mmCIF file of N, CA and C in Angstrom:
data_model
loop_
_atom_site.group_PDB
_atom_site.id
_atom_site.type_symbol
_atom_site.label_atom_id
_atom_site.label_comp_id
_atom_site.label_asym_id
_atom_site.label_seq_id
_atom_site.Cartn_x
_atom_site.Cartn_y
_atom_site.Cartn_z
ATOM 1 N N UNK A 168 0.793 -1.158 -0.025
ATOM 2 C CA UNK A 168 -0.032 -0.015 0.140
ATOM 3 C C UNK A 168 0.824 1.110 -0.006
ATOM 4 N N UNK A 169 1.873 1.282 0.922
ATOM 5 C CA UNK A 169 2.780 2.385 0.915
ATOM 6 C C UNK A 169 3.643 2.577 -0.424
ATOM 7 N N UNK A 170 3.926 1.617 -1.049
ATOM 8 C CA UNK A 170 4.555 1.552 -2.333
ATOM 9 C C UNK A 170 3.666 2.153 -3.391
ATOM 10 N N UNK A 171 2.463 1.785 -3.374
ATOM 11 C CA UNK A 171 1.575 2.340 -4.336
ATOM 12 C C UNK A 171 1.176 3.870 -4.226
ATOM 13 N N UNK A 172 1.187 4.325 -2.797
ATOM 14 C CA UNK A 172 1.022 5.880 -2.513
ATOM 15 C C UNK A 172 2.261 6.557 -3.047
ATOM 16 N N UNK A 173 3.417 6.015 -2.645
ATOM 17 C CA UNK A 173 4.542 6.609 -3.146
ATOM 18 C C UNK A 173 4.683 6.725 -4.647
ATOM 19 N N UNK A 174 4.271 5.642 -5.336
ATOM 20 C CA UNK A 174 4.397 5.572 -6.857
ATOM 21 C C UNK A 174 3.388 6.562 -7.376
ATOM 22 N N UNK A 175 2.096 6.747 -6.870
ATOM 23 C CA UNK A 175 1.156 7.614 -7.499
ATOM 24 C C UNK A 175 1.456 9.076 -7.047
ATOM 25 N N UNK A 176 2.102 9.282 -6.001
ATOM 26 C CA UNK A 176 2.677 10.609 -5.614
ATOM 27 C C UNK A 176 3.748 11.037 -6.520
ATOM 28 N N UNK A 177 4.725 10.212 -6.885
ATOM 29 C CA UNK A 177 5.820 10.634 -7.649
ATOM 30 C C UNK A 177 5.318 10.605 -9.157
ATOM 31 N N UNK A 178 4.276 9.888 -9.496
ATOM 32 C CA UNK A 178 3.679 10.041 -10.970
ATOM 33 C C UNK A 178 3.046 11.373 -11.076
ATOM 34 N N UNK A 179 2.331 11.824 -9.983
ATOM 35 C CA UNK A 179 1.542 13.109 -10.148
ATOM 36 C C UNK A 179 2.541 14.221 -10.062
ATOM 37 N N UNK A 180 3.594 14.075 -9.365
ATOM 38 C CA UNK A 180 4.635 15.226 -9.241
ATOM 39 C C UNK A 180 5.268 15.356 -10.601
ATOM 40 N N UNK A 181 5.710 14.193 -11.261
ATOM 41 C CA UNK A 181 6.307 14.100 -12.478
ATOM 42 C C UNK A 181 5.450 14.724 -13.635
ATOM 43 N N UNK A 182 4.173 14.363 -13.458
ATOM 44 C CA UNK A 182 3.184 14.908 -14.539
ATOM 45 C C UNK A 182 2.941 16.291 -14.325
ATOM 46 N N UNK A 183 2.979 16.908 -13.199
ATOM 47 C CA UNK A 183 2.859 18.313 -12.894
ATOM 48 C C UNK A 183 4.064 19.168 -13.366
ATOM 49 N N UNK A 184 5.369 18.577 -13.057
ATOM 50 C CA UNK A 184 6.437 19.244 -13.586
ATOM 51 C C UNK A 184 6.713 19.264 -15.133
ATOM 52 N N UNK A 185 6.269 18.115 -15.730
ATOM 53 C CA UNK A 185 6.200 18.033 -17.239
ATOM 54 C C UNK A 185 5.148 19.018 -17.842
ATOM 55 N N UNK A 186 4.056 19.099 -17.203
ATOM 56 C CA UNK A 186 3.088 20.109 -17.717
ATOM 57 C C UNK A 186 3.664 21.566 -17.485
ATOM 58 N N UNK A 187 4.182 21.774 -16.459
ATOM 59 C CA UNK A 187 4.822 23.158 -16.106
ATOM 60 C C UNK A 187 5.754 23.375 -17.201
ATOM 61 N N UNK A 188 6.766 22.499 -17.451
ATOM 62 C CA UNK A 188 7.898 22.639 -18.545
ATOM 63 C C UNK A 188 7.240 22.900 -19.914
ATOM 64 N N UNK A 189 6.192 22.240 -20.244
ATOM 65 C CA UNK A 189 5.525 22.434 -21.544
ATOM 66 C C UNK A 189 4.897 23.937 -21.625
ATOM 67 N N UNK A 190 4.153 24.270 -20.500
ATOM 68 C CA UNK A 190 3.474 25.502 -20.547
ATOM 69 C C UNK A 190 4.540 26.621 -20.464
ATOM 70 N N UNK A 191 5.734 26.447 -19.856
ATOM 71 C CA UNK A 191 6.804 27.389 -19.633
ATOM 72 C C UNK A 191 7.375 27.523 -21.111
ATOM 73 N N UNK A 192 7.496 26.432 -21.849
ATOM 74 C CA UNK A 192 8.152 26.452 -23.245
ATOM 75 C C UNK A 192 7.102 27.227 -24.261
ATOM 76 N N UNK A 193 5.889 26.952 -23.982
ATOM 77 C CA UNK A 193 4.837 27.619 -24.844
ATOM 78 C C UNK A 193 4.753 29.082 -24.538
ATOM 79 N N UNK A 194 4.897 29.362 -23.215
ATOM 80 C CA UNK A 194 4.864 30.846 -22.726
ATOM 81 C C UNK A 194 6.052 31.538 -23.420
ATOM 82 N N UNK A 195 7.340 31.015 -23.283
ATOM 83 C CA UNK A 195 8.313 31.625 -23.975
ATOM 84 C C UNK A 195 8.256 31.706 -25.528
ATOM 85 N N UNK A 196 7.779 30.762 -26.125
ATOM 86 C CA UNK A 196 7.673 30.846 -27.479
ATOM 87 C C UNK A 196 6.409 31.776 -27.991
ATOM 88 N N UNK A 197 5.392 31.955 -27.220
ATOM 89 C CA UNK A 197 4.371 32.876 -27.664
ATOM 90 C C UNK A 197 4.389 34.249 -27.099
ATOM 91 N N UNK A 198 5.438 34.612 -26.351
ATOM 92 C CA UNK A 198 5.624 35.885 -25.710
ATOM 93 C C UNK A 198 4.748 36.314 -24.611
ATOM 94 N N UNK A 199 4.437 35.265 -23.762
ATOM 95 C CA UNK A 199 3.727 35.558 -22.523
ATOM 96 C C UNK A 199 2.263 35.084 -22.720
ATOM 97 N N UNK A 200 1.747 34.359 -23.587
ATOM 98 C CA UNK A 200 0.379 34.091 -23.661
ATOM 99 C C UNK A 200 -0.101 33.279 -22.584
ATOM 100 N N UNK A 201 0.671 32.360 -22.108
ATOM 101 C CA UNK A 201 0.234 31.548 -20.937
ATOM 102 C C UNK A 201 0.053 32.237 -19.699
ATOM 103 N N UNK A 202 1.034 33.245 -19.423
ATOM 104 C CA UNK A 202 0.912 34.072 -18.205
ATOM 105 C C UNK A 202 -0.282 34.888 -18.333
ATOM 106 N N UNK A 203 -0.578 35.661 -19.404
ATOM 107 C CA UNK A 203 -1.755 36.440 -19.629
ATOM 108 C C UNK A 203 -3.095 35.580 -19.541
ATOM 109 N N UNK A 204 -3.033 34.394 -19.934
ATOM 110 C CA UNK A 204 -4.265 33.660 -19.809
ATOM 111 C C UNK A 204 -4.610 33.302 -18.281
ATOM 112 N N UNK A 205 -3.457 33.026 -17.607
ATOM 113 C CA UNK A 205 -3.532 32.639 -16.155
ATOM 114 C C UNK A 205 -4.017 33.829 -15.429
ATOM 115 N N UNK A 206 -3.651 34.988 -15.825
ATOM 116 C CA UNK A 206 -4.009 36.293 -15.186
ATOM 117 C C UNK A 206 -5.485 36.502 -15.355
ATOM 118 N N UNK A 207 -5.816 36.178 -16.703
ATOM 119 C CA UNK A 207 -7.350 36.438 -17.068
ATOM 120 C C UNK A 207 -8.215 35.346 -16.272
ATOM 121 N N UNK A 208 -7.788 34.195 -16.178
ATOM 122 C CA UNK A 208 -8.558 33.204 -15.295
ATOM 123 C C UNK A 208 -8.640 33.694 -13.800
ATOM 124 N N UNK A 209 -7.474 33.942 -13.372
ATOM 125 C CA UNK A 209 -7.604 34.435 -11.906
ATOM 126 C C UNK A 209 -8.377 35.736 -11.738
ATOM 127 N N UNK A 210 -8.461 36.600 -12.618
ATOM 128 C CA UNK A 210 -9.218 37.794 -12.483
ATOM 129 C C UNK A 210 -10.739 37.421 -12.529
ATOM 130 N N UNK A 211 -11.068 36.403 -13.582
ATOM 131 C CA UNK A 211 -12.350 36.052 -13.703
ATOM 132 C C UNK A 211 -13.074 35.305 -12.560
ATOM 133 N N UNK A 212 -12.161 34.625 -11.689
ATOM 134 C CA UNK A 212 -12.654 33.910 -10.470
ATOM 135 C C UNK A 212 -12.436 34.710 -9.183
ATOM 136 N N UNK A 213 -11.849 35.903 -9.429
ATOM 137 C CA UNK A 213 -11.742 36.840 -8.368
ATOM 138 C C UNK A 213 -10.505 36.640 -7.428
ATOM 139 N N UNK A 214 -9.450 36.024 -8.056
ATOM 140 C CA UNK A 214 -8.295 35.757 -7.260
ATOM 141 C C UNK A 214 -7.123 36.521 -8.029
ATOM 142 N N UNK A 215 -7.304 37.834 -8.328
ATOM 143 C CA UNK A 215 -6.425 38.647 -8.900
ATOM 144 C C UNK A 215 -5.245 38.948 -7.772
ATOM 145 N N UNK A 216 -3.861 38.687 -8.244
ATOM 146 C CA UNK A 216 -2.888 38.699 -7.398
ATOM 147 C C UNK A 216 -1.689 38.982 -8.340
ATOM 148 N N UNK A 217 -1.204 40.215 -8.201
ATOM 149 C CA UNK A 217 0.009 40.671 -9.036
ATOM 150 C C UNK A 217 1.277 40.270 -8.455
ATOM 151 N N UNK A 218 1.324 39.630 -7.350
ATOM 152 C CA UNK A 218 2.604 39.225 -6.693
ATOM 153 C C UNK A 218 2.997 37.796 -7.129
ATOM 154 N N UNK A 219 2.193 36.971 -7.586
ATOM 155 C CA UNK A 219 2.528 35.616 -7.940
ATOM 156 C C UNK A 219 3.277 35.486 -9.188
ATOM 157 N N UNK A 220 4.441 35.047 -9.119
ATOM 158 C CA UNK A 220 5.428 34.717 -10.249
ATOM 159 C C UNK A 220 5.025 33.500 -10.892
ATOM 160 N N UNK A 221 5.468 33.130 -12.091
ATOM 161 C CA UNK A 221 5.238 31.991 -12.896
ATOM 162 C C UNK A 221 5.850 30.928 -12.251
ATOM 163 N N UNK A 222 7.054 30.916 -11.694
ATOM 164 C CA UNK A 222 7.782 29.975 -11.020
ATOM 165 C C UNK A 222 7.187 29.500 -9.685
ATOM 166 N N UNK A 223 6.260 30.297 -9.080
ATOM 167 C CA UNK A 223 5.566 29.915 -7.892
ATOM 168 C C UNK A 223 4.720 28.721 -8.220
ATOM 169 N N UNK A 224 4.235 28.718 -9.360
ATOM 170 C CA UNK A 224 3.074 27.599 -9.728
ATOM 171 C C UNK A 224 3.885 26.324 -9.680
ATOM 172 N N UNK A 225 5.151 26.274 -9.864
ATOM 173 C CA UNK A 225 5.794 24.851 -9.843
ATOM 174 C C UNK A 225 6.513 24.732 -8.307
ATOM 175 N N UNK A 226 7.036 25.824 -7.849
ATOM 176 C CA UNK A 226 7.767 25.669 -6.611
ATOM 177 C C UNK A 226 6.852 25.282 -5.284
ATOM 178 N N UNK A 227 5.679 26.068 -5.301
ATOM 179 C CA UNK A 227 4.868 25.744 -4.015
ATOM 180 C C UNK A 227 4.296 24.412 -3.939
ATOM 181 N N UNK A 228 3.596 24.037 -5.007
ATOM 182 C CA UNK A 228 3.023 22.571 -4.982
ATOM 183 C C UNK A 228 4.028 21.542 -4.655
ATOM 184 N N UNK A 229 5.213 21.622 -5.235
ATOM 185 C CA UNK A 229 6.245 20.683 -4.958
ATOM 186 C C UNK A 229 6.826 20.729 -3.498
ATOM 187 N N UNK A 230 6.945 21.976 -3.043
ATOM 188 C CA UNK A 230 7.298 22.137 -1.622
ATOM 189 C C UNK A 230 6.451 21.570 -0.557
ATOM 190 N N UNK A 231 5.090 21.828 -0.832
ATOM 191 C CA UNK A 231 4.186 21.349 0.205
ATOM 192 C C UNK A 231 3.869 19.769 0.049
ATOM 193 N N UNK A 232 4.033 19.378 -1.212
ATOM 194 C CA UNK A 232 3.752 17.800 -1.329
ATOM 195 C C UNK A 232 5.211 17.117 -0.876
ATOM 196 N N UNK A 233 6.341 17.945 -0.873
ATOM 197 C CA UNK A 233 7.491 17.221 -0.375
ATOM 198 C C UNK A 233 7.354 16.705 1.133
ATOM 199 N N UNK A 234 6.588 17.281 1.906
ATOM 200 C CA UNK A 234 6.295 16.951 3.326
ATOM 201 C C UNK A 234 5.677 15.543 3.311
ATOM 202 N N UNK A 235 4.815 15.318 2.406
ATOM 203 C CA UNK A 235 4.142 13.989 2.298
ATOM 204 C C UNK A 235 5.260 12.892 1.730
ATOM 205 N N UNK A 236 6.112 13.373 0.875
ATOM 206 C CA UNK A 236 7.136 12.496 0.406
ATOM 207 C C UNK A 236 8.161 12.192 1.526
ATOM 208 N N UNK A 237 8.477 13.042 2.396
ATOM 209 C CA UNK A 237 9.319 12.870 3.415
ATOM 210 C C UNK A 237 8.646 11.823 4.458
ATOM 211 N N UNK A 238 7.455 12.038 4.741
ATOM 212 C CA UNK A 238 6.783 11.159 5.729
ATOM 213 C C UNK A 238 6.787 9.750 5.269
ATOM 214 N N UNK A 239 6.451 9.616 3.900
ATOM 215 C CA UNK A 239 6.441 8.213 3.361
ATOM 216 C C UNK A 239 7.827 7.629 3.298
ATOM 217 N N UNK A 240 8.925 8.498 3.096
ATOM 218 C CA UNK A 240 10.249 7.994 3.094
ATOM 219 C C UNK A 240 10.746 7.402 4.534
ATOM 220 N N UNK A 241 10.249 8.317 5.595
ATOM 221 C CA UNK A 241 10.558 7.886 6.915
ATOM 222 C C UNK A 241 9.831 6.722 7.360
ATOM 223 N N UNK A 242 8.559 6.541 6.994
ATOM 224 C CA UNK A 242 7.826 5.166 7.237
ATOM 225 C C UNK A 242 8.478 4.130 6.736
ATOM 226 N N UNK A 243 8.992 4.208 5.374
ATOM 227 C CA UNK A 243 9.656 3.149 4.741
ATOM 228 C C UNK A 243 10.822 2.764 5.403
ATOM 229 N N UNK A 244 11.685 3.727 5.687
ATOM 230 C CA UNK A 244 12.886 3.420 6.467
ATOM 231 C C UNK A 244 12.598 2.805 7.860
ATOM 232 N N UNK A 245 11.591 3.282 8.510
ATOM 233 C CA UNK A 245 11.268 2.721 9.782
ATOM 234 C C UNK A 245 10.634 1.204 9.568
ATOM 235 N N UNK A 246 10.038 1.041 8.498
ATOM 236 C CA UNK A 246 9.469 -0.460 8.151
ATOM 237 C C UNK A 246 10.591 -1.309 7.985
ATOM 238 N N UNK A 247 11.618 -0.747 7.299
ATOM 239 C CA UNK A 247 12.835 -1.616 6.975
ATOM 240 C C UNK A 247 13.645 -1.915 8.271
ATOM 241 N N UNK A 248 13.721 -1.013 9.043
ATOM 242 C CA UNK A 248 14.505 -1.201 10.264
ATOM 243 C C UNK A 248 13.858 -1.985 11.406
ATOM 244 N N UNK A 249 12.468 -2.076 11.393
ATOM 245 C CA UNK A 249 11.834 -2.849 12.330
ATOM 246 C C UNK A 249 11.180 -4.187 11.970
ATOM 247 N N UNK A 250 10.821 -4.143 10.670
ATOM 248 C CA UNK A 250 10.041 -5.356 10.069
ATOM 249 C C UNK A 250 10.714 -6.311 9.175
ATOM 250 N N UNK A 251 11.551 -5.782 8.319
ATOM 251 C CA UNK A 251 12.246 -6.469 7.312
ATOM 252 C C UNK A 251 13.607 -6.357 7.277
ATOM 253 N N UNK A 252 14.333 -7.457 7.211
ATOM 254 C CA UNK A 252 15.885 -7.354 7.330
ATOM 255 C C UNK A 252 16.537 -6.943 5.987
ATOM 256 N N UNK A 253 15.727 -6.953 4.886
ATOM 257 C CA UNK A 253 16.315 -6.516 3.656
ATOM 258 C C UNK A 253 15.383 -5.743 2.790
ATOM 259 N N UNK A 254 15.970 -5.091 1.610
ATOM 260 C CA UNK A 254 15.086 -4.499 0.658
ATOM 261 C C UNK A 254 14.697 -5.351 -0.397
ATOM 262 N N UNK A 255 13.493 -5.395 -0.851
ATOM 263 C CA UNK A 255 12.978 -6.236 -1.987
ATOM 264 C C UNK A 255 12.738 -5.205 -3.068
ATOM 265 N N UNK A 256 13.581 -5.260 -4.159
ATOM 266 C CA UNK A 256 13.508 -4.314 -5.218
ATOM 267 C C UNK A 256 12.109 -4.416 -5.867
ATOM 268 N N UNK A 257 11.564 -5.643 -5.981
ATOM 269 C CA UNK A 257 10.347 -5.745 -6.612
ATOM 270 C C UNK A 257 9.118 -5.104 -5.962
ATOM 271 N N UNK A 258 9.073 -5.167 -4.728
ATOM 272 C CA UNK A 258 7.919 -4.675 -3.831
ATOM 273 C C UNK A 258 8.182 -3.329 -3.286
ATOM 274 N N UNK A 259 9.400 -2.777 -3.281
ATOM 275 C CA UNK A 259 9.640 -1.590 -2.649
ATOM 276 C C UNK A 259 10.266 -0.530 -3.679
ATOM 277 N N UNK A 260 9.952 -0.742 -4.967
ATOM 278 C CA UNK A 260 10.629 0.054 -6.027
ATOM 279 C C UNK A 260 10.271 1.664 -5.813
ATOM 280 N N UNK A 261 8.887 1.852 -5.748
ATOM 281 C CA UNK A 261 8.550 3.231 -5.713
ATOM 282 C C UNK A 261 8.958 3.938 -4.249
ATOM 283 N N UNK A 262 9.044 3.133 -3.233
ATOM 284 C CA UNK A 262 9.457 3.498 -2.011
ATOM 285 C C UNK A 262 11.003 3.990 -1.953
ATOM 286 N N UNK A 263 11.799 3.236 -2.761
ATOM 287 C CA UNK A 263 13.128 3.428 -2.852
ATOM 288 C C UNK A 263 13.371 4.642 -3.680
ATOM 289 N N UNK A 264 12.620 4.821 -4.710
ATOM 290 C CA UNK A 264 12.667 5.987 -5.712
ATOM 291 C C UNK A 264 12.202 7.245 -4.795
ATOM 292 N N UNK A 265 11.256 7.068 -4.059
ATOM 293 C CA UNK A 265 10.730 8.198 -3.197
ATOM 294 C C UNK A 265 11.731 8.494 -2.154
ATOM 295 N N UNK A 266 12.393 7.689 -1.499
ATOM 296 C CA UNK A 266 13.464 7.974 -0.588
ATOM 297 C C UNK A 266 14.639 8.716 -1.255
ATOM 298 N N UNK A 267 15.023 8.268 -2.433
ATOM 299 C CA UNK A 267 16.197 9.044 -3.198
ATOM 300 C C UNK A 267 15.606 10.413 -3.553
ATOM 301 N N UNK A 268 14.418 10.574 -4.027
ATOM 302 C CA UNK A 268 13.807 11.848 -4.316
ATOM 303 C C UNK A 268 13.852 12.765 -3.144
ATOM 304 N N UNK A 269 13.409 12.347 -1.895
ATOM 305 C CA UNK A 269 13.432 13.046 -0.738
ATOM 306 C C UNK A 269 14.777 13.488 -0.374
ATOM 307 N N UNK A 270 15.812 12.577 -0.460
ATOM 308 C CA UNK A 270 17.288 12.935 -0.097
ATOM 309 C C UNK A 270 17.737 14.086 -1.193
ATOM 310 N N UNK A 271 17.469 13.811 -2.283
ATOM 311 C CA UNK A 271 17.914 14.808 -3.405
ATOM 312 C C UNK A 271 17.333 16.240 -3.339
ATOM 313 N N UNK A 272 15.936 16.141 -3.096
ATOM 314 C CA UNK A 272 15.251 17.388 -3.181
ATOM 315 C C UNK A 272 14.848 18.064 -1.708
ATOM 316 N N UNK A 273 15.628 17.698 -0.902
ATOM 317 C CA UNK A 273 15.368 18.258 0.464
ATOM 318 C C UNK A 273 15.519 19.707 0.535
ATOM 319 N N UNK A 274 16.253 20.388 -0.427
ATOM 320 C CA UNK A 274 16.437 21.879 -0.509
ATOM 321 C C UNK A 274 15.124 22.518 -0.792
ATOM 322 N N UNK A 275 14.101 21.815 -1.722
ATOM 323 C CA UNK A 275 12.867 22.424 -2.040
ATOM 324 C C UNK A 275 12.097 22.705 -0.549
ATOM 325 N N UNK A 276 12.038 21.660 0.165
ATOM 326 C CA UNK A 276 11.171 21.817 1.309
ATOM 327 C C UNK A 276 11.895 22.779 2.432
ATOM 328 N N UNK A 277 13.165 22.545 2.526
ATOM 329 C CA UNK A 277 14.105 23.474 3.290
ATOM 330 C C UNK A 277 13.915 25.105 3.022
ATOM 331 N N UNK A 278 14.103 25.145 1.589
ATOM 332 C CA UNK A 278 14.015 26.451 1.039
ATOM 333 C C UNK A 278 12.532 27.260 1.343
ATOM 334 N N UNK A 279 11.592 26.350 1.071
ATOM 335 C CA UNK A 279 10.230 26.974 1.389
ATOM 336 C C UNK A 279 9.924 27.139 2.788
ATOM 337 N N UNK A 280 10.339 26.240 3.692
ATOM 338 C CA UNK A 280 10.241 26.396 5.149
ATOM 339 C C UNK A 280 10.813 27.642 5.621
ATOM 340 N N UNK A 281 12.140 27.752 5.250
ATOM 341 C CA UNK A 281 12.913 29.017 5.756
ATOM 342 C C UNK A 281 12.257 30.285 5.058
ATOM 343 N N UNK A 282 11.859 30.183 3.836
ATOM 344 C CA UNK A 282 11.176 31.446 3.381
ATOM 345 C C UNK A 282 9.919 31.951 4.031
ATOM 346 N N UNK A 283 9.199 30.807 4.488
ATOM 347 C CA UNK A 283 7.857 31.031 5.384
ATOM 348 C C UNK A 283 8.456 31.658 6.505
ATOM 349 N N UNK A 284 9.324 31.060 7.248
ATOM 350 C CA UNK A 284 9.841 31.664 8.499
ATOM 351 C C UNK A 284 10.332 32.953 8.423
ATOM 352 N N UNK A 285 10.878 33.384 7.431
ATOM 353 C CA UNK A 285 11.532 34.591 7.019
ATOM 354 C C UNK A 285 10.506 35.694 6.966
ATOM 355 N N UNK A 286 9.245 35.504 6.556
ATOM 356 C CA UNK A 286 8.324 36.298 6.288
ATOM 357 C C UNK A 286 7.430 36.416 7.788
#
């Protein structure tokens, strides 16, 4: 179950970053069309905010979901230390990838946390 949760979370994050990369490339190629459309939609639903940068759309969701990734990684490590003597690559594949992701992207969560503390 934990492996499935980690797998779906990684898949959703990868899909989100891919969509952001494509939209960023389209925005650059079209001279800001995507940003203008986002501003139009935000104004239409009453969320006008001139302080939101385009990069915030990718940074904040990944920063807030990295807490879930961290908890899943800690539970996986605790499970290995308490219940199983070894790692099974077949059943723990996404948990292993999630743990590597947490270790390599701890700066996202740390950076967002410290920027929130600074304000």
